[in-house]
Amino acid sequence: MTVNLSRRGFLKSAAAAGAALYIGANAKGAMAASGSADAMLNHFVKIGADGKAIAMVKHVEFGQGPATGLTTLIAEELGVTMDQITYEFAPSNPEVYNNLFFGPFQGTGGSTAMANSWMQYRTAGAAAREMLINAAAKEWGVDASSLDIVDGMITDGGNSASMGDFVAAAAEMEVPAEPRLRDQSEWKLIGNTQTRRLDSPIKVNGQAYFAMDVQLDNQMVVMVRRTPQKGGVVASFDDSASKEVKGFIMAQALPTGHGVAVYAENTWAAMQAREALKVVWDMSAAETRSSSEIKDEIMAALATEPTYNVNKAERAAVKSNVEAAAQVVERTFYFPLLAHAPMEPLNCTIEQTTEGKIVLHDGAQMPTGPHMAYQQIFELPADMIEVNSLLAGGSFGRRATPDADYQVEAGLAFIMTDRSRPVKLVWDREDDVRGGYYRPAVGHKVRVGLDDNGTIVGWDHQVAGQSIMKGTAFEAMAVIDGIDHSTVEGIADSPYSIPGQALGLTDTEKATSVLWWRSVGHTHTAYVMEVMMDLAAKAAGQDPVGFRLSYLTGEGDAARKAGVLKLAAEKANWGNVPEGRTQGIAVHKSFGSYVAEVVEVSGNNDDGIVIEKVTAAVDCGIAVNPDTVIAQIEGGIGYGIGHAMRDQITLDGGAVEQANFPDYEPLRISDIKAIETHIVASAEAPSGVGEPGTPPSAPALANAIAALPDNPEHVVELPMSENGVYFA
């Protein structure tokens, strides 16, 4: 998921200003939690009579850390230790739990979970603290200003009692609109390097409850035989062989015509029965192009004038400057389709209660999407739909489809039954790799002109590819003047001060369903920008770090980007590596954060290349949980490098050729010998960390490989293992 960056500043201001408006509970302020002695002091903080605090987490936890990060904010302001607080996932309610950057929509994406919640959750924790303190002050007959909550105890140095003793009284008080937030000098938890993930123990000991773990009484399992090519529909099917499978219940074509739902008593029976099913497909409107044809179309688009002039620069003047330059560096890049391939395949479970309410159990990344879809499918009001959010085993953008694809599929499968039995929809990994959503195929053509001093005098940049936003519910917000910003982000808003830069964009026809993929457009724009900066530096005879710094002048974005660039270079001992090794560097801003990475490699193309070390520097504002920041940067590096090394999705006659990890291989832990991450100390509000580690990783690796002695042309194509670069 991405956000329209042209509105990001406004949205951040609105989120900060409106935080207090979105923490209340009811007119009086609080309410007893249903069926318990707990009390909701506001929508985000629940306190038990035993003094245990519970944070209501509005963002899905699929490994990126909001269950810990948002809980930390509550704990800090409330005044409890991390051992005295736990978390629950908030219900689907966009009026209360919306992403403040997305408007009236509850969802996780664009590395916004911490950024949009920073003031909201701190305010909620502080409000709960003041309510409890006021209740104690009234009981003790003391001035509330003399009280504080320390490690879960309300105290003034003399009186001391557990928070739980005052929960009932606090629940009767109004929620303060503007409670005092703790000063940074008071923080014990925010920025604490010793704070560990709250969800780690349950994931280690097996107690973690993922969506795939749902097993309701009397449930059926549904798997769908889907069209092998986009646009194909079911003409007919024969389930006579499926009926021989023990546990098979029935098979029905989905109302959309895009597949046949096979119902069974368990997952294995559903798999076997689906395999036995015979389907005749109508492919008259199906996609038939192969990957080579798609690439040819994109390359052809780059050879013509672009449809959109993104940055309004005078293209003719820029092209003229490039043509007249003393040196011209020119490269064309192609980025293939990529799958998300999360560890836990897509799944969800749907049931109907005795009251007629529809309940969806799901690791939902965008709860509002299926919630709205189910209102239409089941013709029910919003309060008759419930989304029970659970842990999800990875996403990388896949669980955040604009059309709520797999949840809608489950809803359609359920509505074709008598609704007396819950239905669990299960995709296997082959379903998703062969027929899911993909990072778009994109091409870039760049010509950079340098004068006699090695200074850039013109940068002519064209992008052609498949738009993510066009044709979706997000188009009205995200596409401006015909330009899908997610295709050109990272170029159009780059902190580099490049004189004479023209940026053009041409949309090409989608061959598959495309979707945001970890770091969205930045995954390819950062690669092109940083490889071209290396090429330009080489042509100018300058050091790649110094060359970049000459285009990062002034304050703000440029200064912060320059800061991580210098820090990464310093920590990696830039330019001083053992004989037989080379380094490559890349730096990029995405989702409000700045990341620079130095990749150090050894070897050669013939014998194999070894990634010896990756050194990263990140400026993400205040690092709420430094351990989580480091983990996310490491994960982003691995995700980006792993795909660049060996992965792509290819089509043969419109059908995807890859199926699972053997032919779409993720990064192995042995692929990178070491990663070292350094966090820039900052007083800025937190920004994203889930995605920003990915964009610089592949270009830093490519630049390191290109610096090897046997790469005189300084060219590394993607995926690298398909173009003469092999890894030991």
XYZ file of C-alpha atoms in Angstrom:
728
model
C 0.000 0.000 0.000
C 1.240 3.495 -0.686
C 0.030 6.966 0.081
C -0.145 10.000 -2.157
C 3.075 11.661 -1.057
C 1.941 15.052 -2.323
C -0.611 15.009 0.521
C 1.614 13.342 3.117
C 2.613 16.507 4.925
C -0.997 17.649 5.255
C -2.087 14.243 6.462
C 0.649 14.122 9.088
C -0.425 17.526 10.398
C -4.044 16.449 10.453
C -3.143 13.252 12.267
C -1.206 15.104 14.940
C -3.844 17.789 15.383
C -6.698 15.315 15.470
C -5.182 12.698 17.757
C -7.220 13.778 20.760
C -10.436 13.548 18.758
C -10.002 9.832 18.246
C -9.255 8.473 21.692
C -12.656 8.878 23.379
C -15.018 6.055 24.245
C -18.499 7.265 25.111
C -20.035 10.476 26.336
C -18.761 9.899 29.851
C -15.369 8.728 28.699
C -15.051 5.072 29.510
C -17.014 1.859 29.622
C -16.789 -1.556 31.144
C -15.389 -4.182 28.825
C -18.095 -6.640 27.895
C -18.334 -9.625 30.233
C -15.399 -8.663 32.440
C -14.256 -6.402 35.241
C -11.972 -4.594 32.802
C -12.720 -1.036 31.786
C -12.046 0.772 28.532
C -10.727 4.144 29.603
C -10.729 5.148 25.955
C -10.809 3.309 22.652
C -7.148 2.341 22.918
C -6.582 1.588 26.601
C -8.214 -1.109 28.696
C -7.318 -1.597 32.380
C -8.193 -4.648 34.424
C -9.131 -4.710 38.096
C -5.840 -6.557 38.576
C -3.971 -3.513 37.279
C -2.999 -5.169 34.011
C -3.146 -2.827 31.019
C -4.217 -3.802 27.521
C -3.451 -1.775 24.396
C -5.938 -2.002 21.541
C -3.768 -2.335 18.433
C -5.465 -1.047 15.276
C -2.813 -2.329 12.857
C -2.327 -5.910 11.720
C 0.726 -7.738 13.026
C 2.410 -9.729 10.276
C 5.923 -9.477 11.628
C 6.667 -5.769 11.332
C 6.090 -4.994 15.017
C 3.051 -2.741 15.686
C 1.782 -5.046 18.439
C 4.905 -4.082 20.364
C 5.462 -0.563 19.033
C 1.978 0.812 19.629
C 1.794 -0.932 22.998
C 5.084 0.755 23.937
C 3.543 4.180 23.330
C 0.604 3.373 25.610
C 2.885 1.895 28.281
C 5.232 4.892 28.236
C 2.527 7.482 28.718
C 0.446 5.376 31.100
C 3.389 4.563 33.340
C 3.641 0.788 33.242
C 6.425 -1.614 32.363
C 6.237 -3.836 29.301
C 5.581 -6.756 31.662
C 2.456 -4.993 32.933
C 0.784 -4.538 29.584
C -0.387 -6.748 26.769
C -2.308 -6.142 23.562
C -5.450 -7.078 21.688
C -6.259 -6.422 18.067
C -8.913 -3.770 17.599
C -12.211 -4.662 15.945
C -13.095 -3.469 12.472
C -14.377 0.069 12.978
C -12.994 2.770 10.670
C -14.745 5.513 12.622
C -12.511 4.752 15.601
C -9.550 2.701 14.407
C -8.884 4.241 11.012
C -5.394 4.883 9.707
C -5.145 8.663 10.146
C -3.182 8.929 6.889
C -5.822 7.015 4.905
C -8.938 8.932 5.906
C -12.004 6.932 7.037
C -10.310 3.611 6.327
C -8.821 1.088 8.718
C -5.719 -0.450 7.265
C -2.004 -1.073 7.458
C 0.391 -0.150 4.671
C 2.844 2.366 3.326
C 4.950 1.940 6.488
C 2.442 4.205 8.254
C 1.500 2.195 11.356
C 3.808 4.004 13.767
C 3.825 7.302 11.897
C 0.053 7.801 11.933
C -0.349 6.459 15.477
C 2.511 8.285 17.194
C 0.491 11.128 18.724
C -2.787 9.209 18.868
C -1.484 6.370 21.026
C 0.633 8.597 23.244
C -2.397 10.812 23.810
C -4.543 7.774 24.614
C -2.026 6.506 27.159
C -1.654 9.934 28.736
C -5.433 10.382 28.932
C -5.826 7.064 30.737
C -3.047 8.044 33.136
C -4.754 11.317 34.018
C -8.126 9.612 34.542
C -6.618 7.108 36.962
C -4.660 9.825 38.755
C -7.737 12.032 39.095
C -9.682 9.131 40.544
C -6.928 8.475 43.092
C -6.565 12.169 43.931
C -10.274 12.410 44.647
C -10.150 9.335 46.889
C -7.048 10.492 48.783
C -7.998 14.160 48.926
C -4.742 15.337 47.359
C -3.802 17.507 44.408
C -3.719 15.432 41.214
C -0.582 17.264 40.086
C 1.328 15.599 42.906
C 0.568 12.112 41.592
C 2.091 9.956 38.907
C 1.912 6.355 37.786
C 5.223 4.539 38.113
C 5.516 0.867 37.179
C 1.756 0.495 37.396
C 1.453 2.067 40.857
C -0.268 5.385 41.482
C 1.919 7.265 43.932
C 2.742 10.658 45.371
C 5.646 9.472 47.452
C 3.401 8.757 50.389
C 0.220 7.156 49.167
C 0.646 4.254 46.784
C -1.855 1.862 45.182
C -2.331 -0.284 42.104
C -4.034 1.241 39.082
C -6.603 -1.532 39.331
C -7.938 -0.043 42.579
C -9.178 3.010 40.703
C -10.333 1.551 37.410
C -14.033 1.669 38.280
C -13.867 5.298 39.415
C -11.748 6.341 36.439
C -14.250 4.725 34.090
C -16.842 7.259 35.241
C -14.715 10.237 34.260
C -14.564 12.108 30.989
C -11.597 11.509 28.733
C -9.290 14.561 28.815
C -8.948 16.006 25.342
C -5.407 17.335 25.785
C -3.593 15.381 28.498
C 0.022 16.193 29.310
C 2.410 14.063 27.286
C 5.559 12.944 29.036
C 8.675 14.880 28.082
C 11.364 12.958 26.268
C 13.539 13.243 29.381
C 10.938 11.106 31.214
C 10.900 8.268 28.697
C 11.856 4.835 29.945
C 10.556 2.666 27.129
C 10.564 4.706 23.915
C 14.007 4.291 22.406
C 15.002 1.613 24.904
C 17.265 -0.903 23.182
C 16.313 -3.571 25.723
C 12.598 -3.602 24.804
C 11.803 -6.920 23.146
C 8.922 -8.002 20.946
C 5.756 -8.958 22.826
C 4.810 -11.493 20.167
C 8.134 -13.328 20.117
C 7.505 -15.754 23.008
C 4.204 -17.046 21.612
C 5.744 -17.463 18.171
C 8.583 -19.461 19.655
C 6.511 -21.692 21.922
C 3.709 -22.316 19.425
C 0.960 -20.409 21.229
C 0.664 -17.790 18.487
C -2.738 -17.982 16.813
C -2.584 -17.205 13.113
C -5.518 -17.057 10.725
C -4.468 -20.445 9.345
C -4.876 -21.902 12.845
C -8.616 -21.172 12.983
C -10.576 -24.385 13.426
C -14.253 -23.716 14.166
C -16.725 -26.399 15.095
C -18.239 -28.117 12.067
C -16.345 -25.941 9.584
C -15.855 -26.792 5.930
C -12.679 -26.077 3.991
C -12.904 -24.500 0.557
C -10.197 -24.416 -2.075
C -10.725 -22.902 -5.493
C -9.563 -24.114 -8.896
C -8.775 -20.814 -10.530
C -8.279 -19.805 -14.121
C -4.665 -20.404 -15.209
C -4.717 -17.182 -17.237
C -6.089 -13.805 -16.281
C -9.524 -13.316 -17.846
C -10.407 -16.981 -18.215
C -13.842 -18.124 -17.010
C -15.424 -21.480 -16.243
C -17.298 -22.977 -19.217
C -18.157 -26.241 -17.437
C -16.772 -28.653 -14.875
C -17.022 -32.312 -13.960
C -16.714 -33.287 -10.291
C -17.432 -37.009 -10.683
C -13.831 -37.935 -9.780
C -13.888 -35.482 -6.871
C -16.831 -37.366 -5.395
C -14.569 -40.387 -4.913
C -12.384 -38.414 -2.480
C -13.206 -39.106 1.168
C -14.386 -35.883 2.800
C -15.519 -34.205 -0.429
C -18.786 -32.272 0.039
C -19.560 -30.403 -3.169
C -18.209 -28.178 -5.959
C -19.741 -24.985 -7.318
C -18.635 -22.387 -9.824
C -18.036 -18.982 -8.265
C -20.527 -16.292 -9.359
C -17.639 -14.391 -10.951
C -16.900 -17.366 -13.211
C -13.189 -17.174 -12.389
C -13.036 -20.517 -10.611
C -14.750 -23.511 -9.069
C -15.063 -23.723 -5.276
C -14.433 -27.206 -3.896
C -15.852 -27.866 -0.413
C -14.510 -30.617 1.845
C -14.283 -31.676 5.461
C -10.598 -30.769 5.747
C -7.763 -29.159 3.821
C -6.211 -32.361 2.519
C -9.543 -33.605 1.180
C -10.142 -30.213 -0.456
C -6.723 -30.389 -2.122
C -7.320 -33.909 -3.434
C -10.848 -33.186 -4.606
C -9.732 -30.018 -6.357
C -6.964 -31.939 -8.117
C -9.509 -34.504 -9.312
C -11.835 -31.821 -10.664
C -12.037 -31.462 -14.445
C -12.675 -27.923 -15.690
C -13.264 -26.627 -19.199
C -12.206 -23.002 -19.463
C -13.448 -20.275 -21.781
C -10.251 -18.447 -22.681
C -11.738 -16.182 -25.343
C -11.011 -13.076 -23.241
C -7.959 -14.424 -21.409
C -4.441 -13.025 -21.358
C -2.207 -14.802 -23.878
C 0.959 -12.724 -23.883
C 4.284 -14.125 -22.732
C 6.918 -12.305 -20.711
C 9.008 -11.505 -23.761
C 6.049 -9.792 -25.412
C 5.293 -7.777 -22.296
C 8.917 -6.678 -22.095
C 8.901 -5.735 -25.789
C 5.814 -3.568 -25.266
C 7.432 -1.741 -22.356
C 10.700 -1.251 -24.234
C 8.759 0.060 -27.235
C 6.980 2.564 -24.999
C 10.355 3.824 -23.795
C 11.365 4.443 -27.403
C 8.510 6.914 -27.938
C 7.591 10.212 -26.352
C 6.044 9.665 -22.902
C 2.330 10.195 -22.344
C 2.806 12.275 -19.198
C 5.422 14.873 -18.346
C 5.681 14.249 -14.613
C 7.836 17.063 -13.306
C 6.787 19.667 -15.885
C 10.370 20.242 -17.001
C 10.887 21.336 -20.605
C 11.780 18.001 -22.168
C 13.157 19.483 -25.369
C 15.566 21.700 -23.450
C 16.718 18.845 -21.214
C 17.261 16.530 -24.187
C 19.195 19.264 -25.940
C 21.435 19.750 -22.894
C 22.098 16.019 -22.745
C 22.916 15.826 -26.454
C 25.344 18.754 -26.156
C 27.061 17.389 -23.044
C 30.726 16.434 -23.007
C 29.792 12.923 -21.884
C 26.500 11.025 -22.018
C 25.771 8.030 -19.808
C 22.816 6.025 -21.069
C 21.180 2.856 -19.727
C 17.904 1.010 -20.130
C 16.514 -1.093 -17.277
C 13.795 -3.719 -17.101
C 12.148 -4.961 -13.926
C 10.162 -8.204 -14.181
C 6.989 -9.154 -12.377
C 7.581 -10.274 -8.781
C 5.393 -12.223 -6.345
C 5.014 -11.373 -2.655
C 5.286 -15.015 -1.521
C 4.466 -14.578 2.190
C 5.239 -17.571 4.406
C 1.613 -18.064 5.493
C -0.527 -18.541 2.378
C -3.747 -16.548 2.076
C -6.673 -17.825 4.104
C -9.657 -16.678 6.130
C -12.677 -18.211 7.835
C -16.257 -16.965 7.717
C -19.233 -17.863 9.864
C -22.733 -16.633 10.674
C -23.835 -16.250 14.297
C -27.246 -17.183 15.644
C -28.099 -13.476 15.558
C -27.371 -13.388 11.839
C -24.078 -11.506 12.141
C -21.339 -12.355 9.623
C -17.950 -12.861 11.278
C -14.686 -12.997 9.333
C -11.593 -14.424 11.042
C -8.583 -13.109 9.150
C -5.085 -11.684 9.383
C -6.686 -8.672 7.742
C -4.358 -5.958 6.512
C -7.223 -3.711 5.412
C -10.274 -4.648 7.531
C -12.430 -1.914 6.029
C -12.162 -3.484 2.558
C -13.779 -6.856 3.353
C -16.118 -5.160 5.829
C -17.557 -2.978 3.065
C -17.552 -5.843 0.572
C -19.509 -8.065 2.954
C -22.120 -5.364 3.452
C -22.799 -5.682 -0.278
C -22.490 -9.461 -0.560
C -24.738 -10.213 2.408
C -26.876 -7.061 2.150
C -26.327 -6.244 5.803
C -25.580 -3.013 7.690
C -22.057 -2.378 8.950
C -22.860 -3.354 12.536
C -23.857 -6.841 11.385
C -20.372 -7.489 9.997
C -17.464 -8.296 12.281
C -13.806 -8.765 11.370
C -11.812 -10.675 13.967
C -8.212 -9.672 13.280
C -5.559 -12.311 13.901
C -1.823 -12.655 13.416
C -0.715 -12.987 9.802
C 2.399 -14.777 8.618
C 3.815 -12.092 6.351
C 2.291 -9.949 3.640
C 4.726 -7.556 1.910
C 1.587 -5.887 0.503
C -0.223 -9.026 -0.664
C -2.969 -9.001 1.981
C -3.924 -5.408 1.119
C -5.752 -5.755 -2.178
C -8.073 -2.912 -3.244
C -10.779 -5.449 -4.118
C -10.394 -7.606 -0.952
C -9.879 -10.507 -3.331
C -9.517 -13.539 -1.121
C -12.013 -12.313 1.485
C -14.594 -11.703 -1.250
C -13.876 -15.174 -2.599
C -14.578 -16.600 0.862
C -17.770 -14.575 1.121
C -19.001 -15.831 -2.250
C -18.147 -19.409 -1.297
C -20.062 -18.997 1.972
C -23.148 -17.416 0.439
C -23.485 -20.391 -1.903
C -24.097 -22.603 1.167
C -26.984 -22.595 3.630
C -24.631 -20.811 6.077
C -25.162 -23.451 8.754
C -21.463 -24.359 8.715
C -18.447 -22.041 8.855
C -16.338 -21.965 5.709
C -12.552 -21.729 5.786
C -10.963 -20.623 2.515
C -7.408 -21.859 1.989
C -5.011 -20.911 -0.777
C -1.858 -22.956 -1.147
C 1.317 -21.189 -2.162
C 0.956 -22.384 -5.742
C -2.420 -20.608 -5.907
C -0.833 -17.310 -4.959
C 2.383 -17.576 -6.959
C 0.501 -18.660 -10.087
C -2.626 -16.569 -9.765
C -2.165 -13.819 -7.224
C -1.045 -10.212 -7.487
C 2.404 -9.041 -8.555
C 4.793 -6.149 -8.548
C 4.276 -4.573 -11.960
C 6.701 -5.035 -14.810
C 8.412 -1.673 -15.385
C 11.052 -0.236 -17.690
C 13.305 2.819 -17.375
C 15.404 4.644 -19.947
C 17.839 7.239 -18.625
C 20.307 9.535 -20.368
C 22.568 11.673 -18.183
C 24.737 14.441 -19.601
C 27.955 15.586 -17.893
C 30.093 18.613 -18.644
C 33.906 18.683 -18.810
C 34.069 18.976 -15.015
C 31.921 15.894 -14.484
C 28.896 17.946 -13.402
C 25.420 16.811 -14.404
C 23.896 19.208 -16.931
C 20.860 17.150 -17.938
C 18.963 14.050 -16.811
C 16.387 12.668 -19.238
C 14.372 9.916 -17.557
C 11.487 7.885 -18.991
C 9.400 5.273 -17.161
C 6.962 2.836 -18.743
C 4.987 0.157 -16.971
C 1.819 -1.129 -15.431
C -0.058 1.238 -13.103
C -1.065 -0.138 -9.716
C -3.668 2.476 -8.837
C -5.525 2.947 -12.105
C -8.710 0.947 -12.256
C -8.912 0.538 -8.457
C -10.896 2.236 -5.707
C -7.770 4.274 -4.896
C -7.514 5.899 -8.332
C -9.450 9.042 -7.439
C -7.087 9.779 -4.541
C -3.795 8.495 -5.932
C -3.882 9.375 -9.642
C -3.475 13.081 -10.326
C -3.536 14.530 -13.844
C -3.322 10.979 -15.167
C -0.116 10.221 -13.253
C 0.028 7.281 -10.878
C 2.553 8.615 -8.392
C 3.383 5.119 -7.148
C 5.072 4.424 -10.492
C 7.468 7.375 -10.268
C 7.887 7.888 -6.515
C 11.543 8.078 -5.602
C 12.341 9.993 -8.801
C 9.723 12.737 -8.865
C 10.322 13.513 -5.176
C 14.006 12.653 -4.880
C 16.031 14.805 -2.449
C 18.851 14.975 -5.027
C 19.216 18.471 -6.497
C 19.742 17.408 -10.093
C 19.808 20.275 -12.592
C 17.797 19.848 -15.750
C 15.867 16.681 -14.949
C 12.938 15.654 -17.141
C 10.720 12.753 -16.088
C 8.189 11.157 -18.426
C 5.700 8.348 -17.844
C 3.803 5.962 -20.117
C 1.310 3.384 -18.869
C 1.263 -0.031 -20.510
C -1.423 -2.709 -20.434
C -1.532 -4.947 -17.370
C -0.934 -8.600 -18.136
C -1.749 -9.732 -14.594
C -3.266 -8.312 -11.432
C -0.652 -5.917 -10.079
C -0.279 -4.654 -6.552
C 1.976 -2.722 -4.213
C 4.976 -4.841 -3.265
C 7.312 -4.074 -0.386
C 8.374 -0.450 -1.059
C 6.042 -0.159 -4.094
C 7.550 2.115 -6.789
C 10.710 2.703 -4.790
C 11.721 -0.906 -5.443
C 12.614 -0.010 -9.025
C 13.081 3.779 -8.935
C 15.777 3.545 -6.240
C 17.616 0.931 -8.283
C 17.693 3.132 -11.366
C 18.559 6.346 -9.545
C 21.387 4.774 -7.551
C 22.897 2.752 -10.392
C 22.820 5.843 -12.603
C 24.459 7.942 -9.879
C 27.266 5.359 -9.728
C 27.625 5.352 -13.502
C 27.715 9.145 -13.579
C 30.303 9.211 -10.789
C 32.467 6.736 -12.697
C 32.185 8.799 -15.892
C 33.098 11.932 -13.917
C 36.071 10.154 -12.346
C 34.740 10.868 -8.867
C 34.156 8.814 -5.730
C 30.508 7.590 -5.625
C 29.971 8.929 -2.085
C 31.427 12.363 -2.756
C 29.600 12.587 -6.081
C 26.257 11.931 -4.389
C 26.963 14.401 -1.611
C 27.522 17.165 -4.156
C 23.841 16.806 -5.105
C 22.601 16.657 -1.509
C 22.952 20.257 -0.403
C 20.844 22.335 1.948
C 18.647 21.355 4.877
C 15.685 19.051 5.305
C 15.462 15.966 3.121
C 18.839 16.503 1.482
C 20.625 16.902 4.811
C 19.036 13.792 6.312
C 19.791 11.750 3.215
C 23.374 13.006 3.242
C 23.589 12.129 6.928
C 22.788 8.441 6.457
C 25.029 8.301 3.382
C 28.016 9.552 5.352
C 27.237 7.349 8.345
C 26.939 4.171 6.270
C 30.168 4.964 4.429
C 31.973 5.653 7.707
C 30.737 2.501 9.437
C 31.531 0.357 6.388
C 35.059 1.777 6.168
C 34.262 2.919 2.650
C 37.085 2.481 0.185
C 39.205 0.378 2.514
C 38.410 -3.274 2.036
C 40.602 -6.392 1.880
C 42.091 -7.331 -1.450
C 39.655 -9.231 -3.615
C 36.622 -7.395 -2.306
C 34.624 -4.457 -3.620
C 31.930 -2.215 -2.209
C 28.780 -0.677 -3.619
C 26.677 2.033 -2.050
C 23.116 3.299 -2.444
C 20.952 5.749 -0.515
C 17.257 6.453 -0.796
C 14.344 8.171 0.914
C 11.030 6.330 1.093
C 8.006 6.485 3.386
C 9.524 9.377 5.289
C 12.728 7.533 6.191
C 16.274 7.684 4.864
C 18.392 4.584 4.407
C 21.907 4.137 3.035
C 23.504 0.763 2.517
C 26.985 -0.431 1.642
C 27.286 -3.949 0.270
C 30.686 -5.634 0.327
C 31.270 -8.602 -1.987
C 34.047 -10.952 -3.014
C 34.496 -13.415 -5.863
C 33.742 -13.127 -9.555
C 31.117 -14.029 -12.123
C 32.716 -17.347 -13.017
C 33.423 -18.774 -9.572
C 30.548 -17.124 -7.751
C 29.980 -13.967 -5.767
C 29.777 -13.885 -1.980
C 27.952 -11.119 -0.097
C 30.375 -10.563 2.740
C 28.589 -7.790 4.586
C 25.855 -5.183 4.370
C 26.245 -2.017 6.441
C 23.135 0.115 6.788
C 22.343 3.504 8.282
C 18.745 4.576 8.902
C 17.138 7.854 9.901
C 13.521 7.076 10.762
C 12.967 9.821 13.286
C 12.552 8.620 16.863
C 13.220 4.889 16.963
C 10.452 3.739 19.315
C 11.733 0.161 19.453
C 15.343 0.124 18.175
C 15.437 -3.667 18.114
C 12.405 -3.707 15.813
C 13.926 -1.017 13.595
C 17.071 -3.091 13.167
C 15.042 -6.226 12.444
C 12.953 -4.430 9.820
C 15.977 -2.953 8.074
C 17.598 -6.394 8.039
C 14.405 -7.947 6.694
C 14.044 -5.265 4.041
C 17.631 -5.783 2.924
C 17.138 -9.527 2.658
C 13.848 -9.159 0.807
C 15.284 -6.731 -1.735
C 18.562 -8.549 -2.306
C 16.910 -11.971 -2.399
C 14.569 -10.989 -5.203
C 17.262 -9.142 -7.146
C 19.546 -12.154 -6.961
C 17.312 -14.776 -8.515
C 13.557 -14.112 -8.627
C 11.086 -13.196 -11.325
C 7.601 -14.183 -12.428
C 7.417 -15.162 -16.082
C 4.434 -15.850 -18.292
C 4.110 -18.387 -21.077
C 1.031 -17.730 -23.160
C -0.472 -15.757 -20.276
C 0.112 -18.484 -17.677
C 2.604 -18.066 -14.808
C 5.472 -20.545 -14.999
C 6.596 -20.422 -11.343
C 4.729 -22.238 -8.569
C 6.494 -22.373 -5.204
C 9.769 -21.756 -3.393
C 11.777 -24.281 -5.458
C 11.344 -22.104 -8.560
C 10.674 -18.809 -6.779
C 13.402 -19.045 -4.188
C 13.487 -16.603 -1.282
C 16.672 -15.327 0.321
C 18.532 -17.947 2.326
C 20.141 -16.986 5.611
C 23.450 -18.142 4.121
C 23.185 -15.624 1.255
C 24.445 -12.720 3.374
C 27.257 -13.306 5.841
C 26.592 -10.265 8.020
C 24.338 -7.230 8.332
C 25.114 -4.261 10.554
C 22.547 -1.504 11.116
C 23.149 1.929 12.624
C 20.266 4.175 13.714
C 20.624 7.947 13.522
C 19.633 9.634 16.779
C 16.723 11.946 16.058
C 14.069 14.093 17.695
C 11.819 13.950 14.612
C 8.495 12.107 14.797
C 8.778 8.443 13.788
C 8.500 7.491 10.138
C 8.286 4.120 8.403
C 10.732 1.226 8.734
C 8.836 -1.730 7.249
C 9.766 -0.889 3.673
C 12.646 1.657 3.499
C 15.349 -0.989 3.937
C 14.393 -2.622 0.648
C 14.984 0.079 -2.036
C 18.747 0.679 -1.539
C 19.642 -2.999 -1.124
C 19.587 -4.215 -4.734
C 21.387 -1.174 -6.235
C 24.069 -1.321 -3.540
C 24.629 -4.980 -4.425
C 24.604 -4.218 -8.146
C 27.111 -1.394 -7.682
C 29.397 -3.679 -5.675
C 29.256 -6.384 -8.339
C 29.778 -3.856 -11.108
C 32.936 -2.657 -9.355
C 34.532 -6.108 -9.640
C 37.414 -6.275 -12.133
C 35.492 -8.480 -14.581
C 32.610 -6.010 -14.985
C 34.137 -3.211 -17.065
C 30.756 -2.077 -18.423
C 29.350 -1.538 -14.952
C 26.097 -3.311 -15.903
C 24.128 -5.737 -13.754
C 20.743 -6.898 -15.027
C 17.874 -8.337 -13.016
C 17.458 -10.996 -11.822
C 21.200 -11.220 -11.435
C 21.428 -15.019 -11.540
C 19.784 -14.978 -14.985
C 22.338 -12.619 -16.504
C 25.761 -14.050 -15.856
C 26.113 -13.222 -12.179
C 26.009 -16.272 -9.960
C 26.296 -16.498 -6.222
C 28.563 -18.910 -4.400
